[in-house]
XYZ file of C-alpha atoms in Angstrom:
569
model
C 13.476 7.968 -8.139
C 10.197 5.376 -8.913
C 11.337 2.268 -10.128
C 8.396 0.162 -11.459
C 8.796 -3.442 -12.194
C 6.915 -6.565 -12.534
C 3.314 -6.161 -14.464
C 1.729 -9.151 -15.183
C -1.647 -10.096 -17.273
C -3.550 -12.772 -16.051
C -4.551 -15.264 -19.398
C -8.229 -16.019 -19.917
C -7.546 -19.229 -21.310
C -9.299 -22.669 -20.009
C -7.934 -23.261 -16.570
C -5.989 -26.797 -16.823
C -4.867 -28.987 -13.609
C -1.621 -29.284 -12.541
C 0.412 -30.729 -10.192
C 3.472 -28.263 -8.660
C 5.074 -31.608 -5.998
C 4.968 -34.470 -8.097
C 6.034 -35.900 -4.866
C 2.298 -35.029 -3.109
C 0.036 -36.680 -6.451
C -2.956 -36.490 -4.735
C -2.809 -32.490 -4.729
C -3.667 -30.930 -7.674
C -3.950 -26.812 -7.904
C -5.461 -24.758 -10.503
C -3.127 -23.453 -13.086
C -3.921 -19.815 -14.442
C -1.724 -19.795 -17.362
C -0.344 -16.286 -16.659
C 2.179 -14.939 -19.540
C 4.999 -12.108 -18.255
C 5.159 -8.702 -19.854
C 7.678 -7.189 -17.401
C 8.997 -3.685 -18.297
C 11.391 -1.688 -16.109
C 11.531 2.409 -15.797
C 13.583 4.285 -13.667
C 11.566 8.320 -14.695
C 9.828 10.481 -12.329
C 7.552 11.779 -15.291
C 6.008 8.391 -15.466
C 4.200 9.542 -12.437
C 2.525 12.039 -13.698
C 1.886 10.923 -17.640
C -0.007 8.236 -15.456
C -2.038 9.803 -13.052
C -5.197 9.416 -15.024
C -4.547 6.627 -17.011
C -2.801 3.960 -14.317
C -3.704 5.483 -10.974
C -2.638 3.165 -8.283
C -2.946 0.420 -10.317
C 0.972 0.049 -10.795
C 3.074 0.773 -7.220
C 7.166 1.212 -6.669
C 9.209 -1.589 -6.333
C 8.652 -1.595 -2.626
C 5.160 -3.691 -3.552
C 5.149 -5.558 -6.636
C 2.040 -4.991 -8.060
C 0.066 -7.358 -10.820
C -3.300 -6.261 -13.286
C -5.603 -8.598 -13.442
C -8.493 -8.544 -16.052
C -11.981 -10.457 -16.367
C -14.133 -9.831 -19.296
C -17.319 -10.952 -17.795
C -19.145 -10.030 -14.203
C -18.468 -12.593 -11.828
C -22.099 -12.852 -10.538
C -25.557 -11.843 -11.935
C -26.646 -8.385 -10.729
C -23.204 -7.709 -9.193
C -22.414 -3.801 -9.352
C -18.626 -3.471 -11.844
C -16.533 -0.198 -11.078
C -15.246 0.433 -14.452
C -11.636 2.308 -14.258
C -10.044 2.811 -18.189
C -5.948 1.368 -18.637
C -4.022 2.249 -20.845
C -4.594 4.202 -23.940
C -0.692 5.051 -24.613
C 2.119 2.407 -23.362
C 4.229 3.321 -20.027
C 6.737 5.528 -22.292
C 4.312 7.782 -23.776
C 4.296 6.011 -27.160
C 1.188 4.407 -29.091
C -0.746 1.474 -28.140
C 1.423 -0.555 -31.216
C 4.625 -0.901 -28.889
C 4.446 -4.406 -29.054
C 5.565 -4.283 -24.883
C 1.977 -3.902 -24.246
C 0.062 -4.938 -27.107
C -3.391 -6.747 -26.212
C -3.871 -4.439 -23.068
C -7.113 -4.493 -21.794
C -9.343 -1.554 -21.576
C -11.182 -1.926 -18.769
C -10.550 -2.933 -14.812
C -13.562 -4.060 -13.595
C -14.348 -3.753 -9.452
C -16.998 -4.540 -7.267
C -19.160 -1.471 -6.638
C -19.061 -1.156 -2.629
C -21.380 2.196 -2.040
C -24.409 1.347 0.338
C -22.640 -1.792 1.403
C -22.235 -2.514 5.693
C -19.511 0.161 7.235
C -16.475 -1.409 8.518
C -14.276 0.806 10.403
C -10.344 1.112 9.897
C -7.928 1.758 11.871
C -3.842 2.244 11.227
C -1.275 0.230 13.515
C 1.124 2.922 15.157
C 4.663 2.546 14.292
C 6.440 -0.020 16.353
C 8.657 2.430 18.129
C 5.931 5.367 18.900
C 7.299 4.734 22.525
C 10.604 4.197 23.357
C 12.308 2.156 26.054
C 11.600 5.275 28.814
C 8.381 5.430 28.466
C 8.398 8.073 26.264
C 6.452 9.484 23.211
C 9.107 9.629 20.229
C 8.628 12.795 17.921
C 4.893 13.802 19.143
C 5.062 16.334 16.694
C 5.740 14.752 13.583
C 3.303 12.265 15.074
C 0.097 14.651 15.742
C 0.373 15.378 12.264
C 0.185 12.169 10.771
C -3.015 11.418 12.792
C -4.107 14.519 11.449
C -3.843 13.050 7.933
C -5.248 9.834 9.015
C -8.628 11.544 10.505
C -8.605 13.752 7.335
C -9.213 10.515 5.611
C -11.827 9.363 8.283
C -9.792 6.414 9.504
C -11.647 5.859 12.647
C -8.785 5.287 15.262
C -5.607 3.825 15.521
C -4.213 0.593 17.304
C -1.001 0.861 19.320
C 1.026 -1.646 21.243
C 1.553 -1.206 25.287
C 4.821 -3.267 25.699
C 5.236 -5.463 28.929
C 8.824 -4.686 28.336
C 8.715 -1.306 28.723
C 5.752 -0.611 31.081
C 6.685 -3.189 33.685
C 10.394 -3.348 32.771
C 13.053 -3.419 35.667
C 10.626 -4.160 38.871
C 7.836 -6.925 39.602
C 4.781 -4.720 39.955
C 5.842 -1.532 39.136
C 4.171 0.169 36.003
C 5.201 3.582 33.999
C 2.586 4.096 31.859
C 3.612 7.860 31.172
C 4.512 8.145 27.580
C 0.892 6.336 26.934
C -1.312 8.460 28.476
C 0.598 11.295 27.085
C -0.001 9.761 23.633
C -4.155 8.669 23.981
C -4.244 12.245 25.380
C -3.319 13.464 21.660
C -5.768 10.550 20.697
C -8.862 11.491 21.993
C -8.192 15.101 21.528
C -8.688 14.418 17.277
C -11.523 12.667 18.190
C -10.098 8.844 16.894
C -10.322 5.661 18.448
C -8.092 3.577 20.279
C -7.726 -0.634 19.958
C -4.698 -1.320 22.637
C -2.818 -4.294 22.708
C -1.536 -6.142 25.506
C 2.127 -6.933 24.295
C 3.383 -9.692 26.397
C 6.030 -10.938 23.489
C 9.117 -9.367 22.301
C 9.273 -7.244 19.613
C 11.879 -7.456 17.280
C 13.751 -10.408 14.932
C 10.031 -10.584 13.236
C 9.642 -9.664 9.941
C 8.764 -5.735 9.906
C 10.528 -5.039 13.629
C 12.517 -2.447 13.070
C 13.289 -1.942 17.039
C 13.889 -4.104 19.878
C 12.051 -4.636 22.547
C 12.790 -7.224 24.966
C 10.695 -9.180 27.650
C 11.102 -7.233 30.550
C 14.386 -7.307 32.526
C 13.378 -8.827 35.718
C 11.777 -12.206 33.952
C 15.366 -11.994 31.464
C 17.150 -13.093 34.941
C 14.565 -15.302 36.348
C 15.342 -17.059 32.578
C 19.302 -17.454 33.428
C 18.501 -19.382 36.364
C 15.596 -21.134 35.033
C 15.903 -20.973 30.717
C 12.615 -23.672 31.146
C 10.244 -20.468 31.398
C 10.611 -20.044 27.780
C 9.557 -22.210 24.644
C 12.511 -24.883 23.408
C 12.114 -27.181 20.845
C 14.010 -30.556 20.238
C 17.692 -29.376 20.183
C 17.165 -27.150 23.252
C 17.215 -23.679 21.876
C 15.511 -21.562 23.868
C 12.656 -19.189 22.504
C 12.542 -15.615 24.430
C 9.422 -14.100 22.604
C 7.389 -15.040 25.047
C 6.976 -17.398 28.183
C 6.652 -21.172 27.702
C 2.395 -21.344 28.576
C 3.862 -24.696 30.540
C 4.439 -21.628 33.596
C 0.736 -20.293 33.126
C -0.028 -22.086 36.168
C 3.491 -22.309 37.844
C 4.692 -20.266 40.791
C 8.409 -19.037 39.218
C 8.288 -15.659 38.278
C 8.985 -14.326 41.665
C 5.739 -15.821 43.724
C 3.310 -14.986 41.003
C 2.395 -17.530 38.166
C 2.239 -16.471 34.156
C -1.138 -16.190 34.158
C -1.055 -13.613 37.640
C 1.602 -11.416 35.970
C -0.587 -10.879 32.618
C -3.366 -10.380 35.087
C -1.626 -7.638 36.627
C -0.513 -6.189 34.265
C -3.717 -5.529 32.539
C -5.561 -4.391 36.089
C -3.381 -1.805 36.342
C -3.679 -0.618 32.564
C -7.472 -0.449 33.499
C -7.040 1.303 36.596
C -4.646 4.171 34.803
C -6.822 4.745 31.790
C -9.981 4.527 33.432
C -10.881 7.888 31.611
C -10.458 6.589 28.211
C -12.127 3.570 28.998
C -15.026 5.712 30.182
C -15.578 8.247 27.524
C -15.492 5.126 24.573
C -12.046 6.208 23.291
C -10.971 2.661 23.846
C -12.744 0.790 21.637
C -11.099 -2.226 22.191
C -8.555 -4.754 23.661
C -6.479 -7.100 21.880
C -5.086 -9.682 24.430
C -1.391 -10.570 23.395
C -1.182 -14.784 23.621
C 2.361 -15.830 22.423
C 4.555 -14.565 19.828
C 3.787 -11.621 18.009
C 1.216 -11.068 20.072
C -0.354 -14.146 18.312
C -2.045 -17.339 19.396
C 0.248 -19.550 18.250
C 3.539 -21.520 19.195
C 6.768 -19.793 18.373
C 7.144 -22.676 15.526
C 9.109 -20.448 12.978
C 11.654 -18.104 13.960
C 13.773 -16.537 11.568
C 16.749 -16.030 14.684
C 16.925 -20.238 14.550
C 17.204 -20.405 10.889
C 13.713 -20.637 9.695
C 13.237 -19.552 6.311
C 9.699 -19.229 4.248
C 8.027 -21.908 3.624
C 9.455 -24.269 5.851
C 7.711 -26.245 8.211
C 8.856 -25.017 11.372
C 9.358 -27.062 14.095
C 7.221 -27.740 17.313
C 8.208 -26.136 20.343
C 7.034 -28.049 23.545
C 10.275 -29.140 24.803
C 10.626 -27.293 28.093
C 10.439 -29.500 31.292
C 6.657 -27.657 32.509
C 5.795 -28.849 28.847
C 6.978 -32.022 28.692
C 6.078 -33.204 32.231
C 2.190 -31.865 31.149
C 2.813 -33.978 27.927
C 4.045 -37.089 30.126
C 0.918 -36.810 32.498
C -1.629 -36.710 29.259
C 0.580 -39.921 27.941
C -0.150 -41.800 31.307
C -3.832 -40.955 31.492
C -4.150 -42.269 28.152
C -2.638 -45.299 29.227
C 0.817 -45.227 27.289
C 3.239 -43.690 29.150
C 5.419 -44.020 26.100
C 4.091 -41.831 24.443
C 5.025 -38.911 26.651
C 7.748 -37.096 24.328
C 7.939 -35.539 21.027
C 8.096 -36.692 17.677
C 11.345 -37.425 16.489
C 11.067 -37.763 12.728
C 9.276 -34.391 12.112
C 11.957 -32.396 10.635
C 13.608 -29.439 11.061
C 12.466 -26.073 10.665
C 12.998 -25.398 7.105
C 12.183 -29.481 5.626
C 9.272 -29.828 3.869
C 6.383 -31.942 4.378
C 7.692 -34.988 2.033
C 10.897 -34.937 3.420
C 9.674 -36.179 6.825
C 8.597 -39.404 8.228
C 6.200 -37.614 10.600
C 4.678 -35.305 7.871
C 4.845 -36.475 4.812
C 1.205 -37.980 3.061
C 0.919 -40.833 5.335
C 2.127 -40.301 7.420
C 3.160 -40.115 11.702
C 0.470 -37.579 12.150
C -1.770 -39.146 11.364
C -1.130 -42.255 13.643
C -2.530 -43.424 17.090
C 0.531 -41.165 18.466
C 0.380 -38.795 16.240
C -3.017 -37.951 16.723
C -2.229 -38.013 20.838
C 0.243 -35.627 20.422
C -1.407 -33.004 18.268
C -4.594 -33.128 19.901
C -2.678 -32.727 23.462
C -0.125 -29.992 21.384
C -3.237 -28.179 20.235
C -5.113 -28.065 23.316
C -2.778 -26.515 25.475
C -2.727 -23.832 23.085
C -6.654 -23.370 23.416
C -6.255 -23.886 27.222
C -3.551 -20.864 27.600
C -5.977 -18.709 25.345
C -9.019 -19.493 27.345
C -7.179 -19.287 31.031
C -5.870 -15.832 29.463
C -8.743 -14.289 28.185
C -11.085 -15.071 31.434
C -8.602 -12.582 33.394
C -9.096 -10.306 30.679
C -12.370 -10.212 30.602
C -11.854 -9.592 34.286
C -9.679 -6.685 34.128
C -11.844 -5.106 31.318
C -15.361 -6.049 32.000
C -17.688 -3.835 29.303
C -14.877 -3.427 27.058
C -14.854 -5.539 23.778
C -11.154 -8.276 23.793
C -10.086 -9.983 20.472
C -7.637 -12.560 20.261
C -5.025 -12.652 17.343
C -4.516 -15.637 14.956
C -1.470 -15.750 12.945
C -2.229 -17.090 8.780
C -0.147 -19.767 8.400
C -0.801 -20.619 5.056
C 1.661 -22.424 3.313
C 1.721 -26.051 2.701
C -2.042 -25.572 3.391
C -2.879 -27.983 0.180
C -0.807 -30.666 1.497
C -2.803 -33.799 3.893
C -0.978 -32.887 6.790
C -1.150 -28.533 6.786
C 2.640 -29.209 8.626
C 3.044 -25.538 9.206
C 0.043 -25.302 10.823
C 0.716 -28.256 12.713
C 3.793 -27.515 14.570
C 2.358 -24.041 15.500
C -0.069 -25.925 16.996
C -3.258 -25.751 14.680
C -4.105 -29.371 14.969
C -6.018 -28.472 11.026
C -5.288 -31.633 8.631
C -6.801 -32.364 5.450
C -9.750 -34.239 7.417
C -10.387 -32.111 10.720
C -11.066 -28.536 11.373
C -8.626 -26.948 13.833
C -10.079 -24.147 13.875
C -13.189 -24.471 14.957
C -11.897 -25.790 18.681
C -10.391 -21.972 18.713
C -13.193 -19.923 17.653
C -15.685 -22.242 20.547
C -13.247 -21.091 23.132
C -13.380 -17.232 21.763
C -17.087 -17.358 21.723
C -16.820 -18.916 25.790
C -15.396 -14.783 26.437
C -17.389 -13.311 23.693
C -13.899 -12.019 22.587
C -13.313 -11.116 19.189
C -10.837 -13.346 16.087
C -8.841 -10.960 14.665
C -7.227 -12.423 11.276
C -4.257 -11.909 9.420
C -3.418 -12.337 5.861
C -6.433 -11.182 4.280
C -4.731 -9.382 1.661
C -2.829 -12.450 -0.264
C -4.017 -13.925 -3.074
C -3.267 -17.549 -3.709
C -2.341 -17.120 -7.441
C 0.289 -14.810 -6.173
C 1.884 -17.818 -3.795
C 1.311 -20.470 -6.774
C 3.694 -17.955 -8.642
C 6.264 -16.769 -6.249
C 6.360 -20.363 -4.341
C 5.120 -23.225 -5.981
C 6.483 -25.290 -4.132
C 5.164 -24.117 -0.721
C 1.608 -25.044 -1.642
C -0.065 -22.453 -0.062
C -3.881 -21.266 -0.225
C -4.118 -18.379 1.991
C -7.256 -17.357 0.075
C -8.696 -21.216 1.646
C -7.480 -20.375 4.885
C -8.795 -16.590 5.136
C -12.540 -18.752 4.431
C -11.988 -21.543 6.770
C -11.287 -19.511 9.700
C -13.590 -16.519 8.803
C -16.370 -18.969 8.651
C -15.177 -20.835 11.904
C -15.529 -17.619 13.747
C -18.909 -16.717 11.587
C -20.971 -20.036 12.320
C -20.354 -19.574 15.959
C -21.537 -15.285 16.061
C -18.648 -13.869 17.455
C -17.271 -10.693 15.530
C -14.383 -11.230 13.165
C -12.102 -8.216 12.227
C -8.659 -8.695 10.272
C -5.571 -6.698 9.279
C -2.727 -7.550 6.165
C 0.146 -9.513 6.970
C 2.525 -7.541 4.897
C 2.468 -3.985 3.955
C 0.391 -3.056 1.390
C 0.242 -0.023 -1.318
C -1.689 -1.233 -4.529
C -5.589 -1.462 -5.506
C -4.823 -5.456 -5.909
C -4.300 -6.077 -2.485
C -6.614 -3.501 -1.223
C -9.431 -4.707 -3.486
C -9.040 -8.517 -2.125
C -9.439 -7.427 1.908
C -12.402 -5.698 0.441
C -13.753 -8.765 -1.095
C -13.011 -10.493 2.736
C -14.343 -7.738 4.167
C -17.294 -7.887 2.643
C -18.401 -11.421 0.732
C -20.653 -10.543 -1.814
C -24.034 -12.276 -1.961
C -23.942 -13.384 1.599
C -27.281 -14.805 2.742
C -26.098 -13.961 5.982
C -25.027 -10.421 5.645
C -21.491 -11.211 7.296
C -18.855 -8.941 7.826
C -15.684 -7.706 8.958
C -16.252 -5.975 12.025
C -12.800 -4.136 12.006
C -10.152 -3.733 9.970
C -6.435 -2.946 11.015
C -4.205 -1.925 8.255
C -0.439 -2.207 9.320
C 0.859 0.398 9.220
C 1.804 3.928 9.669
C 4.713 4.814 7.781
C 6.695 6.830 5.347
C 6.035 4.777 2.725
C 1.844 5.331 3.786
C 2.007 8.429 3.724
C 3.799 9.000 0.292
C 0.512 10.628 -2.212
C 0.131 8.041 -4.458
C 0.295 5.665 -1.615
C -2.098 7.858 0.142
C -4.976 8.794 -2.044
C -4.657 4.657 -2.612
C -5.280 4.313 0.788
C -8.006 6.694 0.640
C -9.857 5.361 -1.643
C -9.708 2.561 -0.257
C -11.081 3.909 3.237
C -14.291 5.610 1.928
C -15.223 1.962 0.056
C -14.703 0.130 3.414
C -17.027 2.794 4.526
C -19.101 1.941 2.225
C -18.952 5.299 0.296
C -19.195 6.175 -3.310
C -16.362 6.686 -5.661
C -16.588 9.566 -7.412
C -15.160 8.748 -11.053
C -11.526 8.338 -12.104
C -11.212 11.563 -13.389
C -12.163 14.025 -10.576
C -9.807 11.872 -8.468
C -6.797 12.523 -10.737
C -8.239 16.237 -11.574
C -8.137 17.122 -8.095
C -4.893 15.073 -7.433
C -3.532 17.373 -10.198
C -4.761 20.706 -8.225
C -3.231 19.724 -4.847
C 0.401 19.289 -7.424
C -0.034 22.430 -8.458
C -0.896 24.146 -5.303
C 2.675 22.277 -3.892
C 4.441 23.849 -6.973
C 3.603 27.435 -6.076
């Protein structure tokens, strides 16, 4: 059973100003004056009476979908896709059912054929490899990446797990139930991005296994719990290692840095044939949580809850006694410890001393603090990614950034703050990042490309978020300084909407510059993917990335009706 829900119309009227936290006056967010005209059905033979008429513009509860309308092209000369509504409401009935009176006729898209190709790839499914070191269900999985190359995806991206591969002994690697699965890759002719997974996997929104560090750092932690992130109250983070220990001797002899270094030597020893024959196309260096560069600042295991602030995490003693050094250098030794009116992980900005608009952060010791917070991050990052480059010379690296993006029209970007993007109001914090990328010539690979900021203004007001702002501020960051920027959606995604806005990222239109994605990611493989509407969604959306044309509306739904009637016989 489909169960649609939640259609929205976006109102044309005059946009008006208006201010969601009347207790943060001197932010002001555009209002879009959207009116509801929500209608719930619960009939499998809604699928098919809209096929032609709503194809992939409405999606199953799983994705909430919204229409949005324009009547006039956004920019002179800009190519529209025209795709017709409705002509009869969702039940069959006329156009008078007063449900969906003053329907628009017309979708209007931007026309991508001729523009730049940007390849796509499909994240692997968390669990392709379980805890042995062993492919899980290689047959159902062959055919899937059957289906994905039918489509001309271009490769897939998969996650080599430190927990697994280097599990119960220091230096001893199983990398079986990999090569056994980029064997089945390069034999249908895809591509392979590999990422180095030094975190933990599971707790995060979308793990649906476990996979913990590996077992022989879990009991160096007993004895020594300071390896791992802790923030004010002592909890203890085990995503990931504390990047305090990137240059301390405790994980049996070697330091942090030695053991990712490693690690990734002997990934490039084992696969030196894939590496040679261009199947891997690239390596995505893991760099904190989620494989993200970025301090474990909101975990849903402590009690975080969207959009808090989070809370920083810098409280173990290899932190602190880095933080205490910085404070002494500077000449105020007092200043070597944490904030202590910054909240707790799910305040918001106003409700702290150290956040709120004017406030701590933007002191003498605030500004200490988050410019020593934030450059340990880029430090870790560019200590990291010099052994990669090591381990992989000739072979393309990215580096992962997470989009934090609520509270983002705030002064003090809090959320950003405490996961240690030192990006106020009146500095750019990203820009520090994107320098130390371009030192490695390594790749920013972007999340959140997908959102749409009149979505968050609806679902949270109150968070304040602008990830549309943020996608632009960093894209750019990693633009003006020429090192390739590829991306991937933060959530899962089904519905033209949200496949339409990573197109418009993808590809700005007008750009003097010609800029563009270099690679996009979509996460990821599943059930749900694979479902036909879903699919043929996805398609379509593939060949415009690829800068292909789109055949008309109707030969897509005529030959979506053949391939039904070829499953009926």
């Amino acid at each position: 059973m489909v169960i649609f829900s939640a259609v929205e119309f976006q109102c044309l009227m005059p946009h008006c100003n208006y201010n969601f936290a009347s207790s943060c006056p001197a932010t002001a967010v555009p209002c879009r004056n959207l009116f509801p005209a929500r209608v719930n059905y619960c009939n499998r033979l809604l699928i098919k009476h809209l096929q032609c008429g709503l194809r992939g513009v409405l999606m199953n509860s799983r994705c909430r979908t919204r229409i949005f309308t324009s009547a006039t092209v956004r920019d002179e000369g800009e190519k529209i896709e025209d795709v017709s509504l409705l002509s009869e409401d969702l039940t069959g009935a006329s156009s008078d059912n007063k449900q969906v009176s003053g329907v628009p006729p017309k979708l209007q898209e931007r026309d991508f054929t001729d523009t730049p190709y940007v390849p796509v790839y499909v994240m692997l499914p968390l669990g392709t490899i379980n805890m042995e070191c062993e492919l899980v269900d290689p047959d159902e999985l062959i055919k899937q990446l059957r289906t994905l190359k039918s489509v001309k995806v271009d490769g897939v991206m998969v996650d080599c797990w430190w927990g697994i591969v280097e599990a119960n002994v220091p230096q001893h690697y199983n990398w079986s139930g990999y090569k056994r699965l980029f064997q089945m890759v390069r034999d249908l002719k895809l591509k392979l991005q590999v990422v180095m997974s030094f975190h933990e996997c599971g707790g995060n929104v979308g793990d649906d296994v476990h996979i913990p560090l590996p077992q022989w750092i879990i009991e160096i932690g007993r004895k020594n719990p300071d390896i791992f992130f802790t923030d004010r109250e002592g909890r203890r983070n085990h995503e990931c290692l504390t990047w305090g220990i990137d240059k301390e001797r405790v994980l049996r002899g070697r330091t942090a840095v030695e053991v990712y270094f490693d690690y990734m030597r002997s990934f490039r020893v084992e696969f030196d044939e894939f590496f040679e024959d261009g199947v891997i196309s690239e390596i995505e260096i893991g760099l904190g949580p989620c494989g993200e560069l970025r301090y474990p600042s909101y975990p849903a295991k402590d009690g975080w809850r969207y959009p808090g602030i989070g809370e920083f995490q810098c409280y173990d003693k290899y932190l602190m006694k880095s933080l205490e050094k910085a404070a002494e250098v500077r000449g105020h030794s007092f200043w070597g410890r944490g904030p202590d009116n910054a909240g707790s992980y799910n305040d918001e900005p106003h409700e702290t001393r150290f956040f709120c608009d004017g406030g701590d952060y933007d002191s003498y010791y605030g500004r200490f603090f988050l410019n020593w917070y934030s450059r340990v991050l880029v430090d870790h990052g560019d200590r990291v990614l010099a052994l990669a480059n090591l381990a992989f010379e000739g072979t393309p690296i990215a580096a992962k950034l997470s989009g934090i993006h609520w509270w983002y029209k705030t002064a003090s970007h809090a959320a950003e703050l405490t996961a240690g993007f030192y990006n106020p109001s009146n500095r750019d914090g990203y820009a520090p990042i994107a320098s130390m990328l371009k030192k490695h010539e390594a790749a920013l690979n972007f999340t959140c490309v997908e959102l749409r900021t009149l979505d968050q203004h609806e679902d949270f007001p109150e968070a304040l978020a602008d990830p549309e702002g943020l996608v632009w501020q960093v894209l750019n960051a990693a633009w003006d300084v020429s090192i390739p920027v590829a991306s991937e959606n933060a959530l899962p995604c089904y519905d033209r909407e949200g496949y339409n806005k990573i197109l418009e990222n993808a590809k700005p239109f007008n750009d003097p510059d010609g800029r563009h994605l270099s690679a996009f990611t979509y996460l990821r493989l599943s059930p749900d993917l694979m479902e036909r509407r879903n699919f043929m969604e996805f398609e379509r959306f593939v060949r415009r990335m690829h800068g292909e044309a789109i055949s008309d509306l109707e030969e897509l739904c005529q030959n979506e009706e053949t391939e039904n009637l070829a499953d009926n016989m």
